[in-house]
mmCIF file of C-alpha atoms in Angstrom:
data_model
loop_
_atom_site.group_PDB
_atom_site.id
_atom_site.type_symbol
_atom_site.label_atom_id
_atom_site.label_comp_id
_atom_site.label_asym_id
_atom_site.label_seq_id
_atom_site.Cartn_x
_atom_site.Cartn_y
_atom_site.Cartn_z
ATOM 1 C CA UNK A 110 43.673 22.408 4.594
ATOM 2 C CA UNK A 111 42.051 24.385 7.383
ATOM 3 C CA UNK A 112 38.368 24.371 8.187
ATOM 4 C CA UNK A 113 37.854 27.689 6.406
ATOM 5 C CA UNK A 114 38.978 26.189 3.080
ATOM 6 C CA UNK A 115 36.721 23.147 2.821
ATOM 7 C CA UNK A 116 33.779 23.297 0.368
ATOM 8 C CA UNK A 117 31.355 22.081 3.030
ATOM 9 C CA UNK A 118 32.270 24.915 5.388
ATOM 10 C CA UNK A 119 32.186 27.812 2.943
ATOM 11 C CA UNK A 120 28.561 28.499 3.776
ATOM 12 C CA UNK A 121 28.724 27.898 7.524
ATOM 13 C CA UNK A 122 29.190 31.558 8.345
ATOM 14 C CA UNK A 123 27.005 32.936 5.548
ATOM 15 C CA UNK A 124 23.526 34.074 6.452
ATOM 16 C CA UNK A 125 20.591 32.018 5.266
ATOM 17 C CA UNK A 126 17.362 33.732 4.252
ATOM 18 C CA UNK A 127 13.684 32.778 4.025
ATOM 19 C CA UNK A 128 13.353 34.247 0.516
ATOM 20 C CA UNK A 129 15.249 31.324 -1.016
ATOM 21 C CA UNK A 130 14.934 27.541 -0.930
ATOM 22 C CA UNK A 131 16.115 24.293 -2.492
ATOM 23 C CA UNK A 132 13.229 22.132 -3.699
ATOM 24 C CA UNK A 133 11.975 19.039 -5.459
ATOM 25 C CA UNK A 134 8.943 19.769 -7.665
ATOM 26 C CA UNK A 135 6.701 17.695 -9.919
ATOM 27 C CA UNK A 136 7.043 18.400 -13.652
ATOM 28 C CA UNK A 137 4.597 21.127 -14.719
ATOM 29 C CA UNK A 138 2.165 18.713 -16.371
ATOM 30 C CA UNK A 139 1.386 17.308 -12.891
ATOM 31 C CA UNK A 140 0.719 20.625 -11.164
ATOM 32 C CA UNK A 141 -2.991 21.067 -11.883
ATOM 33 C CA UNK A 142 -4.341 18.516 -9.409
ATOM 34 C CA UNK A 143 -2.263 19.939 -6.562
ATOM 35 C CA UNK A 144 -3.005 23.601 -7.298
ATOM 36 C CA UNK A 145 -6.755 23.091 -7.766
ATOM 37 C CA UNK A 146 -6.961 21.832 -4.191
ATOM 38 C CA UNK A 147 -4.351 24.014 -2.551
ATOM 39 C CA UNK A 148 -5.600 27.342 -3.916
ATOM 40 C CA UNK A 149 -8.799 26.950 -1.865
ATOM 41 C CA UNK A 150 -7.131 26.012 1.423
ATOM 42 C CA UNK A 151 -4.028 28.155 1.863
ATOM 43 C CA UNK A 152 -2.733 29.048 5.292
ATOM 44 C CA UNK A 153 -3.677 32.748 5.648
ATOM 45 C CA UNK A 154 -0.134 33.506 6.808
ATOM 46 C CA UNK A 155 1.171 32.488 3.371
ATOM 47 C CA UNK A 156 0.680 35.261 0.830
ATOM 48 C CA UNK A 157 2.397 33.742 -2.217
ATOM 49 C CA UNK A 158 0.553 31.740 -4.901
ATOM 50 C CA UNK A 159 0.316 27.975 -4.273
ATOM 51 C CA UNK A 160 2.666 25.552 -5.997
ATOM 52 C CA UNK A 161 3.475 21.867 -5.334
ATOM 53 C CA UNK A 162 6.904 21.219 -3.851
ATOM 54 C CA UNK A 163 8.961 19.199 -1.404
ATOM 55 C CA UNK A 164 11.315 21.395 0.586
ATOM 56 C CA UNK A 165 14.855 20.063 0.813
ATOM 57 C CA UNK A 166 16.362 23.169 2.417
ATOM 58 C CA UNK A 167 14.736 26.361 3.679
ATOM 59 C CA UNK A 168 15.944 28.867 4.662
ATOM 60 C CA UNK A 169 18.738 28.779 2.118
ATOM 61 C CA UNK A 170 21.706 30.855 0.986
ATOM 62 C CA UNK A 171 21.027 34.315 -0.494
ATOM 63 C CA UNK A 172 20.378 34.605 -4.211
ATOM 64 C CA UNK A 173 23.797 36.189 -4.776
ATOM 65 C CA UNK A 174 25.401 32.926 -3.567
ATOM 66 C CA UNK A 175 23.447 30.698 -5.984
ATOM 67 C CA UNK A 176 26.234 30.278 -8.599
ATOM 68 C CA UNK A 177 28.699 28.989 -6.014
ATOM 69 C CA UNK A 178 26.041 26.884 -4.297
ATOM 70 C CA UNK A 179 24.990 25.315 -7.611
ATOM 71 C CA UNK A 180 28.561 24.195 -8.332
ATOM 72 C CA UNK A 181 28.885 22.521 -4.935
ATOM 73 C CA UNK A 182 25.508 20.823 -5.234
ATOM 74 C CA UNK A 183 26.105 19.567 -8.761
ATOM 75 C CA UNK A 184 29.418 18.038 -7.721
ATOM 76 C CA UNK A 185 27.750 16.250 -4.800
ATOM 77 C CA UNK A 186 24.791 15.058 -6.890
ATOM 78 C CA UNK A 187 26.977 13.093 -9.298
ATOM 79 C CA UNK A 188 26.580 10.267 -6.753
ATOM 80 C CA UNK A 189 22.767 10.594 -6.516
ATOM 81 C CA UNK A 190 20.855 8.811 -9.268
ATOM 82 C CA UNK A 191 17.416 9.953 -10.491
ATOM 83 C CA UNK A 192 14.559 8.130 -8.789
ATOM 84 C CA UNK A 193 10.796 7.672 -9.053
ATOM 85 C CA UNK A 194 8.086 9.087 -6.821
ATOM 86 C CA UNK A 195 4.330 8.615 -6.848
ATOM 87 C CA UNK A 196 1.535 10.433 -5.030
ATOM 88 C CA UNK A 197 -1.547 8.340 -4.359
ATOM 89 C CA UNK A 198 -2.960 8.931 -0.887
ATOM 90 C CA UNK A 199 -3.993 11.919 1.230
ATOM 91 C CA UNK A 200 -2.966 12.165 4.875
ATOM 92 C CA UNK A 201 -4.145 14.522 7.598
ATOM 93 C CA UNK A 202 -1.976 15.954 10.349
ATOM 94 C CA UNK A 203 -4.204 17.110 13.201
ATOM 95 C CA UNK A 204 -3.302 19.216 16.194
ATOM 96 C CA UNK A 205 -5.432 21.006 18.784
ATOM 97 C CA UNK A 206 -6.632 23.920 16.673
ATOM 98 C CA UNK A 207 -5.945 23.081 13.023
ATOM 99 C CA UNK A 208 -5.243 20.359 10.487
ATOM 100 C CA UNK A 209 -2.951 20.080 7.481
ATOM 101 C CA UNK A 210 -3.833 17.993 4.423
ATOM 102 C CA UNK A 211 -0.889 16.556 2.512
ATOM 103 C CA UNK A 212 0.328 13.749 0.282
ATOM 104 C CA UNK A 213 3.303 11.564 1.146
ATOM 105 C CA UNK A 214 5.532 10.472 -1.729
ATOM 106 C CA UNK A 215 6.043 6.786 -2.356
ATOM 107 C CA UNK A 216 9.717 6.716 -3.296
ATOM 108 C CA UNK A 217 11.573 4.088 -5.295
ATOM 109 C CA UNK A 218 14.201 3.202 -4.131
ATOM 110 C CA UNK A 219 12.637 3.803 -0.716
ATOM 111 C CA UNK A 220 15.546 5.769 0.790
ATOM 112 C CA UNK A 221 16.337 7.870 -2.299
ATOM 113 C CA UNK A 222 14.594 11.079 -1.213
ATOM 114 C CA UNK A 223 16.110 11.081 2.257
ATOM 115 C CA UNK A 224 19.528 10.309 0.796
ATOM 116 C CA UNK A 225 19.157 13.301 -1.532
ATOM 117 C CA UNK A 226 18.255 15.502 1.422
ATOM 118 C CA UNK A 227 21.219 14.263 3.440
ATOM 119 C CA UNK A 228 23.641 15.032 0.617
ATOM 120 C CA UNK A 229 22.533 18.662 0.283
ATOM 121 C CA UNK A 230 22.106 19.113 4.051
ATOM 122 C CA UNK A 231 25.747 18.174 4.555
ATOM 123 C CA UNK A 232 26.741 21.065 2.290
ATOM 124 C CA UNK A 233 24.628 23.707 4.047
ATOM 125 C CA UNK A 234 24.547 23.057 7.803
ATOM 126 C CA UNK A 235 23.178 26.538 8.559
ATOM 127 C CA UNK A 236 19.958 25.717 6.692
ATOM 128 C CA UNK A 237 19.394 22.705 8.919
ATOM 129 C CA UNK A 238 20.167 24.651 12.093
ATOM 130 C CA UNK A 239 17.654 27.371 11.216
ATOM 131 C CA UNK A 240 14.862 25.098 9.963
ATOM 132 C CA UNK A 241 14.714 23.292 13.339
ATOM 133 C CA UNK A 242 12.846 20.240 12.086
ATOM 134 C CA UNK A 243 13.329 16.718 10.815
ATOM 135 C CA UNK A 244 13.037 16.076 7.089
ATOM 136 C CA UNK A 245 9.653 14.503 6.340
ATOM 137 C CA UNK A 246 9.063 14.734 2.576
ATOM 138 C CA UNK A 247 5.494 15.644 1.609
ATOM 139 C CA UNK A 248 3.449 18.020 -0.515
ATOM 140 C CA UNK A 249 0.995 20.078 1.517
ATOM 141 C CA UNK A 250 -2.330 20.883 -0.133
ATOM 142 C CA UNK A 251 -4.512 22.371 2.598
ATOM 143 C CA UNK A 252 -4.691 24.165 5.942
ATOM 144 C CA UNK A 253 -7.897 23.968 8.001
ATOM 145 C CA UNK A 254 -9.112 25.470 11.254
ATOM 146 C CA UNK A 255 -12.131 23.131 11.200
ATOM 147 C CA UNK A 256 -10.863 19.577 11.664
ATOM 148 C CA UNK A 257 -14.228 17.960 10.842
ATOM 149 C CA UNK A 258 -14.267 19.826 7.535
ATOM 150 C CA UNK A 259 -10.713 18.713 6.848
ATOM 151 C CA UNK A 260 -11.667 15.050 7.358
ATOM 152 C CA UNK A 261 -14.640 15.396 5.035
ATOM 153 C CA UNK A 262 -12.584 17.080 2.320
ATOM 154 C CA UNK A 263 -9.807 14.521 2.611
ATOM 155 C CA UNK A 264 -12.321 11.825 1.666
ATOM 156 C CA UNK A 265 -13.734 13.950 -1.157
ATOM 157 C CA UNK A 266 -10.350 14.731 -2.656
ATOM 158 C CA UNK A 267 -9.176 11.134 -2.283
ATOM 159 C CA UNK A 268 -12.127 9.909 -4.335
ATOM 160 C CA UNK A 269 -11.301 12.269 -7.197
ATOM 161 C CA UNK A 270 -7.512 11.960 -7.118
ATOM 162 C CA UNK A 271 -5.725 10.522 -10.138
ATOM 163 C CA UNK A 272 -2.547 8.763 -8.940
ATOM 164 C CA UNK A 273 0.641 10.043 -10.535
ATOM 165 C CA UNK A 274 4.226 8.916 -10.911
ATOM 166 C CA UNK A 275 7.236 10.824 -12.199
ATOM 167 C CA UNK A 276 11.016 10.774 -12.095
ATOM 168 C CA UNK A 277 12.965 13.148 -9.896
ATOM 169 C CA UNK A 278 15.846 13.964 -12.212
ATOM 170 C CA UNK A 279 16.711 17.481 -10.959
ATOM 171 C CA UNK A 280 16.302 19.886 -8.050
ATOM 172 C CA UNK A 281 15.641 23.625 -8.056
ATOM 173 C CA UNK A 282 17.192 26.748 -6.613
ATOM 174 C CA UNK A 283 14.271 29.057 -5.842
ATOM 175 C CA UNK A 284 13.856 32.661 -4.753
ATOM 176 C CA UNK A 285 11.209 35.346 -4.477
ATOM 177 C CA UNK A 286 11.498 39.110 -4.369
ATOM 178 C CA UNK A 287 8.564 39.893 -2.039
ATOM 179 C CA UNK A 288 6.374 38.103 0.517
ATOM 180 C CA UNK A 289 3.407 37.888 -1.846
ATOM 181 C CA UNK A 290 5.376 37.094 -5.006
ATOM 182 C CA UNK A 291 5.790 33.523 -6.252
ATOM 183 C CA UNK A 292 8.909 31.489 -5.687
ATOM 184 C CA UNK A 293 10.622 31.311 -9.077
ATOM 185 C CA UNK A 294 13.115 28.800 -10.471
ATOM 186 C CA UNK A 295 16.538 30.485 -10.573
ATOM 187 C CA UNK A 296 18.630 27.364 -11.139
ATOM 188 C CA UNK A 297 18.224 23.719 -12.149
ATOM 189 C CA UNK A 298 20.660 21.074 -10.907
ATOM 190 C CA UNK A 299 20.474 17.595 -12.490
ATOM 191 C CA UNK A 300 20.993 14.374 -10.555
ATOM 192 C CA UNK A 301 23.345 11.615 -11.618
ATOM 193 C CA UNK A 302 26.936 11.154 -12.769
ATOM 194 C CA UNK A 303 26.506 12.528 -16.282
ATOM 195 C CA UNK A 304 24.219 15.120 -17.834
ATOM 196 C CA UNK A 305 23.223 14.160 -21.413
ATOM 197 C CA UNK A 306 24.137 16.647 -24.123
ATOM 198 C CA UNK A 307 20.448 16.952 -25.061
ATOM 199 C CA UNK A 308 19.270 17.372 -21.453
ATOM 200 C CA UNK A 309 16.062 19.388 -21.133
ATOM 201 C CA UNK A 310 15.023 20.572 -17.664
ATOM 202 C CA UNK A 311 11.362 20.634 -16.677
ATOM 203 C CA UNK A 312 11.623 24.338 -15.851
ATOM 204 C CA UNK A 313 13.587 27.186 -17.408
ATOM 205 C CA UNK A 314 15.470 29.308 -14.855
ATOM 206 C CA UNK A 315 14.661 33.018 -14.708
ATOM 207 C CA UNK A 316 17.136 35.470 -13.149
ATOM 208 C CA UNK A 317 15.978 37.883 -10.450
#
């Protein structure tokens, strides 16, 4: 078959947009700790409400392409088993004029998250070309102009943090309808070779 017929290339010439993304997210019962910190330290350029997530792909295909994208992703994810992640320790990325507070996931098996990213990245090369950055999985929880304040708050939040562990068993197709509106789950794609008949996703998709 020619290049234009392969599943991997179907999206090469389609536009990607910044109003959609493909994410990993903690189950909702783990959100409170993240949101309680992040809501007080949002980057002023970001107008949407805070929510904890690891970005696999952004920008991503337009919402209208989600059904086709979901089929491709699900087929590819039959070879990716669910895996465990934990969030225990705060890190601080400092540059000249600002600092970002974040948590790195401890992943088990260690390469599982990056393998997941590679699988979906292979399907949507345009997302990778536009994002212009290496994949470094993390959950950001704060943006600071004052680096000394950021260091102080990192210590404060570390002292009060309750370590958490959960299973990544699915990923999420997300979109938003305006710059200040929340990203909303539009599709849920399970990991692994078989989806149990009684499978219950952590989030219920809502159409645009």
